[in-house]
C-alpha atoms as a printed R data frame, in Angstrom:
    type eleno elety resid chain resno       x       y       z
1   ATOM     1    CA   MET     A     1   0.000   0.000   0.000
2   ATOM     2    CA   SER     A     2   1.390   3.337  -0.949
3   ATOM     3    CA   GLN     A     3   1.137   6.493   0.994
4   ATOM     4    CA   ARG     A     4   1.375  10.058  -0.167
5   ATOM     5    CA   ARG     A     5   4.831  11.529   0.117
6   ATOM     6    CA   ARG     A     6   5.222  15.234   0.833
7   ATOM     7    CA   LEU     A     7   8.175  17.130  -0.552
8   ATOM     8    CA   PRO     A     8  10.287  18.697   2.187
9   ATOM     9    CA   ASN     A     9  10.847  22.455   1.979
10  ATOM    10    CA   SER     A    10  14.469  21.978   0.925
11  ATOM    11    CA   LEU     A    11  13.436  20.071  -2.211
12  ATOM    12    CA   ARG     A    12  10.660  22.574  -2.931
13  ATOM    13    CA   TRP     A    13  13.176  25.434  -2.939
14  ATOM    14    CA   ARG     A    14  15.597  23.357  -4.987
15  ATOM    15    CA   ALA     A    15  12.937  22.857  -7.697
16  ATOM    16    CA   VAL     A    16  12.276  26.606  -7.799
17  ATOM    17    CA   GLY     A    17  16.017  27.247  -8.066
18  ATOM    18    CA   TRP     A    18  16.334  24.831 -10.973
19  ATOM    19    CA   ILE     A    19  13.486  26.516 -12.825
20  ATOM    20    CA   GLU     A    20  15.014  29.955 -12.215
21  ATOM    21    CA   MET     A    21  18.313  28.631 -13.631
22  ATOM    22    CA   GLY     A    22  16.501  27.679 -16.830
23  ATOM    23    CA   LEU     A    23  15.665  24.008 -16.268
24  ATOM    24    CA   SER     A    24  12.218  23.003 -17.536
25  ATOM    25    CA   GLN     A    25   9.457  21.982 -15.143
26  ATOM    26    CA   ALA     A    26   9.456  18.485 -16.647
27  ATOM    27    CA   ASP     A    27  13.197  18.082 -16.016
28  ATOM    28    CA   ALA     A    28  12.859  19.352 -12.440
29  ATOM    29    CA   ALA     A    29  10.006  16.892 -11.878
30  ATOM    30    CA   ARG     A    30  12.114  14.048 -13.271
31  ATOM    31    CA   ARG     A    31  14.992  14.918 -10.928
32  ATOM    32    CA   LEU     A    32  12.650  14.962  -7.920
33  ATOM    33    CA   ASN     A    33  10.769  11.841  -9.083
34  ATOM    34    CA   VAL     A    34   7.374  13.593  -8.864
35  ATOM    35    CA   SER     A    35   4.678  14.493 -11.342
36  ATOM    36    CA   ARG     A    36   5.164  17.563 -13.525
37  ATOM    37    CA   SER     A    37   1.947  19.028 -12.107
38  ATOM    38    CA   VAL     A    38   3.523  19.044  -8.631
39  ATOM    39    CA   VAL     A    39   6.391  21.207  -9.872
40  ATOM    40    CA   GLN     A    40   3.974  23.384 -11.839
41  ATOM    41    CA   ARG     A    41   1.894  24.045  -8.680
42  ATOM    42    CA   LEU     A    42   5.087  24.845  -6.747
43  ATOM    43    CA   TRP     A    43   6.137  27.327  -9.429
44  ATOM    44    CA   ASP     A    44   2.692  28.940  -9.537
45  ATOM    45    CA   GLN     A    45   2.699  29.253  -5.741
46  ATOM    46    CA   TYR     A    46   6.179  30.768  -5.809
47  ATOM    47    CA   GLN     A    47   5.159  33.346  -8.411
48  ATOM    48    CA   SER     A    48   1.977  34.391  -6.599
49  ATOM    49    CA   GLU     A    49   3.101  34.195  -2.940
50  ATOM    50    CA   ASP     A    50   6.916  34.360  -3.209
51  ATOM    51    CA   SER     A    51   7.014  31.228  -1.045
52  ATOM    52    CA   VAL     A    52   6.795  27.460  -1.500
53  ATOM    53    CA   SER     A    53   6.065  26.425   2.075
54  ATOM    54    CA   ARG     A    54   3.126  24.134   2.700
55  ATOM    55    CA   ARG     A    55  -0.178  25.750   3.511
56  ATOM    56    CA   PRO     A    56  -1.698  24.785   6.856
57  ATOM    57    CA   VAL     A    57  -4.605  22.369   6.527
58  ATOM    58    CA   PRO     A    58  -7.399  22.040   9.059
59  ATOM    59    CA   GLY     A    59  -7.963  18.924  11.081
60  ATOM    60    CA   ARG     A    60  -5.952  15.989  12.220
61  ATOM    61    CA   PRO     A    61  -3.993  13.860   9.719
62  ATOM    62    CA   ARG     A    62  -5.757  10.626   8.804
63  ATOM    63    CA   ALA     A    63  -4.377   7.383  10.220
64  ATOM    64    CA   THR     A    64  -5.159   5.464   7.024
65  ATOM    65    CA   THR     A    65  -5.303   6.281   3.338
66  ATOM    66    CA   PRO     A    66  -8.446   5.719   1.252
67  ATOM    67    CA   ALA     A    67  -6.732   2.710  -0.353
68  ATOM    68    CA   GLU     A    68  -6.108   1.195   3.084
69  ATOM    69    CA   ASP     A    69  -9.756   1.818   3.997
70  ATOM    70    CA   ARG     A    70 -10.848  -0.108   0.902
71  ATOM    71    CA   PHE     A    71  -8.394  -2.896   1.749
72  ATOM    72    CA   LEU     A    72  -9.827  -3.224   5.264
73  ATOM    73    CA   ALA     A    73 -13.396  -3.349   3.966
74  ATOM    74    CA   LEU     A    74 -12.489  -5.905   1.292
75  ATOM    75    CA   SER     A    75 -10.669  -8.063   3.841
76  ATOM    76    CA   ALA     A    76 -13.665  -7.928   6.176
77  ATOM    77    CA   ARG     A    77 -16.014  -9.009   3.382
78  ATOM    78    CA   ARG     A    78 -13.762 -11.865   2.332
79  ATOM    79    CA   ARG     A    79 -13.079 -13.165   5.831
80  ATOM    80    CA   ARG     A    80 -16.315 -12.687   7.742
81  ATOM    81    CA   THR     A    81 -15.124 -14.291  10.980
82  ATOM    82    CA   THR     A    82 -11.935 -12.230  11.381
83  ATOM    83    CA   THR     A    83 -11.818 -10.089  14.512
84  ATOM    84    CA   VAL     A    84 -10.744  -6.453  14.736
85  ATOM    85    CA   PRO     A    85  -7.448  -7.232  16.537
86  ATOM    86    CA   GLN     A    86  -6.597  -9.596  13.673
87  ATOM    87    CA   PHE     A    87  -7.283  -6.789  11.174
88  ATOM    88    CA   VAL     A    88  -4.995  -4.497  13.180
89  ATOM    89    CA   ALA     A    89  -2.229  -7.117  13.041
90  ATOM    90    CA   ASP     A    90  -2.791  -7.700   9.311
91  ATOM    91    CA   HIS     A    91  -2.601  -3.961   8.618
92  ATOM    92    CA   PHE     A    92   0.635  -3.654  10.597
93  ATOM    93    CA   GLN     A    93   2.141  -6.571   8.700
94  ATOM    94    CA   ALA     A    94   1.097  -5.112   5.332
95  ATOM    95    CA   SER     A    95   2.026  -1.459   5.888
96  ATOM    96    CA   GLY     A    96   4.417  -1.397   8.847
97  ATOM    97    CA   ARG     A    97   2.302   1.253  10.617
98  ATOM    98    CA   ARG     A    98   0.172   0.709  13.699
99  ATOM    99    CA   ILE     A    99  -3.462   1.744  13.780
100 ATOM   100    CA   SER     A   100  -5.901   1.384  16.645
101 ATOM   101    CA   ALA     A   101  -8.798  -1.036  16.854
102 ATOM   102    CA   THR     A   102 -11.127   1.972  17.045
103 ATOM   103    CA   THR     A   103  -9.812   3.200  13.699
104 ATOM   104    CA   VAL     A   104 -10.482  -0.199  12.135
105 ATOM   105    CA   ARG     A   105 -14.033  -0.250  13.558
106 ATOM   106    CA   ASN     A   106 -14.710   3.263  12.261
107 ATOM   107    CA   ARG     A   107 -13.445   2.387   8.774
108 ATOM   108    CA   LEU     A   108 -15.580  -0.768   8.689
109 ATOM   109    CA   HIS     A   109 -18.633   1.192   9.895
110 ATOM   110    CA   ASN     A   110 -18.082   3.714   7.097
111 ATOM   111    CA   ALA     A   111 -18.142   0.780   4.670
112 ATOM   112    CA   GLY     A   112 -21.425  -0.463   6.171
113 ATOM   113    CA   LEU     A   113 -19.898  -3.406   8.028
114 ATOM   114    CA   TYR     A   114 -20.774  -4.042  11.671
115 ATOM   115    CA   ALA     A   115 -19.801  -6.674  14.206
116 ATOM   116    CA   ARG     A   116 -23.300  -7.398  15.444
117 ATOM   117    CA   ARG     A   117 -25.574  -9.444  13.219
118 ATOM   118    CA   PRO     A   118 -29.229 -10.185  13.894
119 ATOM   119    CA   VAL     A   119 -29.664 -13.707  15.222
120 ATOM   120    CA   VAL     A   120 -32.856 -15.737  14.906
121 ATOM   121    CA   CYS     A   121 -33.824 -17.044  18.306
122 ATOM   122    CA   VAL     A   122 -36.844 -18.169  20.284
123 ATOM   123    CA   PRO     A   123 -38.486 -15.207  22.058
124 ATOM   124    CA   LEU     A   124 -38.658 -15.597  25.826
125 ATOM   125    CA   ASN     A   125 -42.310 -14.886  26.615
126 ATOM   126    CA   GLY     A   126 -43.484 -15.877  30.065
């Protein structure tokens, strides 16, 4: 599972320096191993704000990526009897990052999967 990689400020300034020296945006992107649109957005930000630092974003960073959320939901559908602690262990083995059992439950709830299933039983009427 891949995770988004943010460019550190040093590489952002290096890309701007390369472009100012006459290197094309495509060549700068190739050197940084990122998409050309990333370098283009950096250059546009530099021209409008005279800075390439990251803008602050609201909220807390997510513990899992959307791809990991889909993986958890798919695993839960395939293996119906697997418990949440087993999903936590599987995720750690696959990605190398720890997530909490609460996170796994929340992701499964978002996918419409719940631990409790209705059970047919004899009603206890006295």
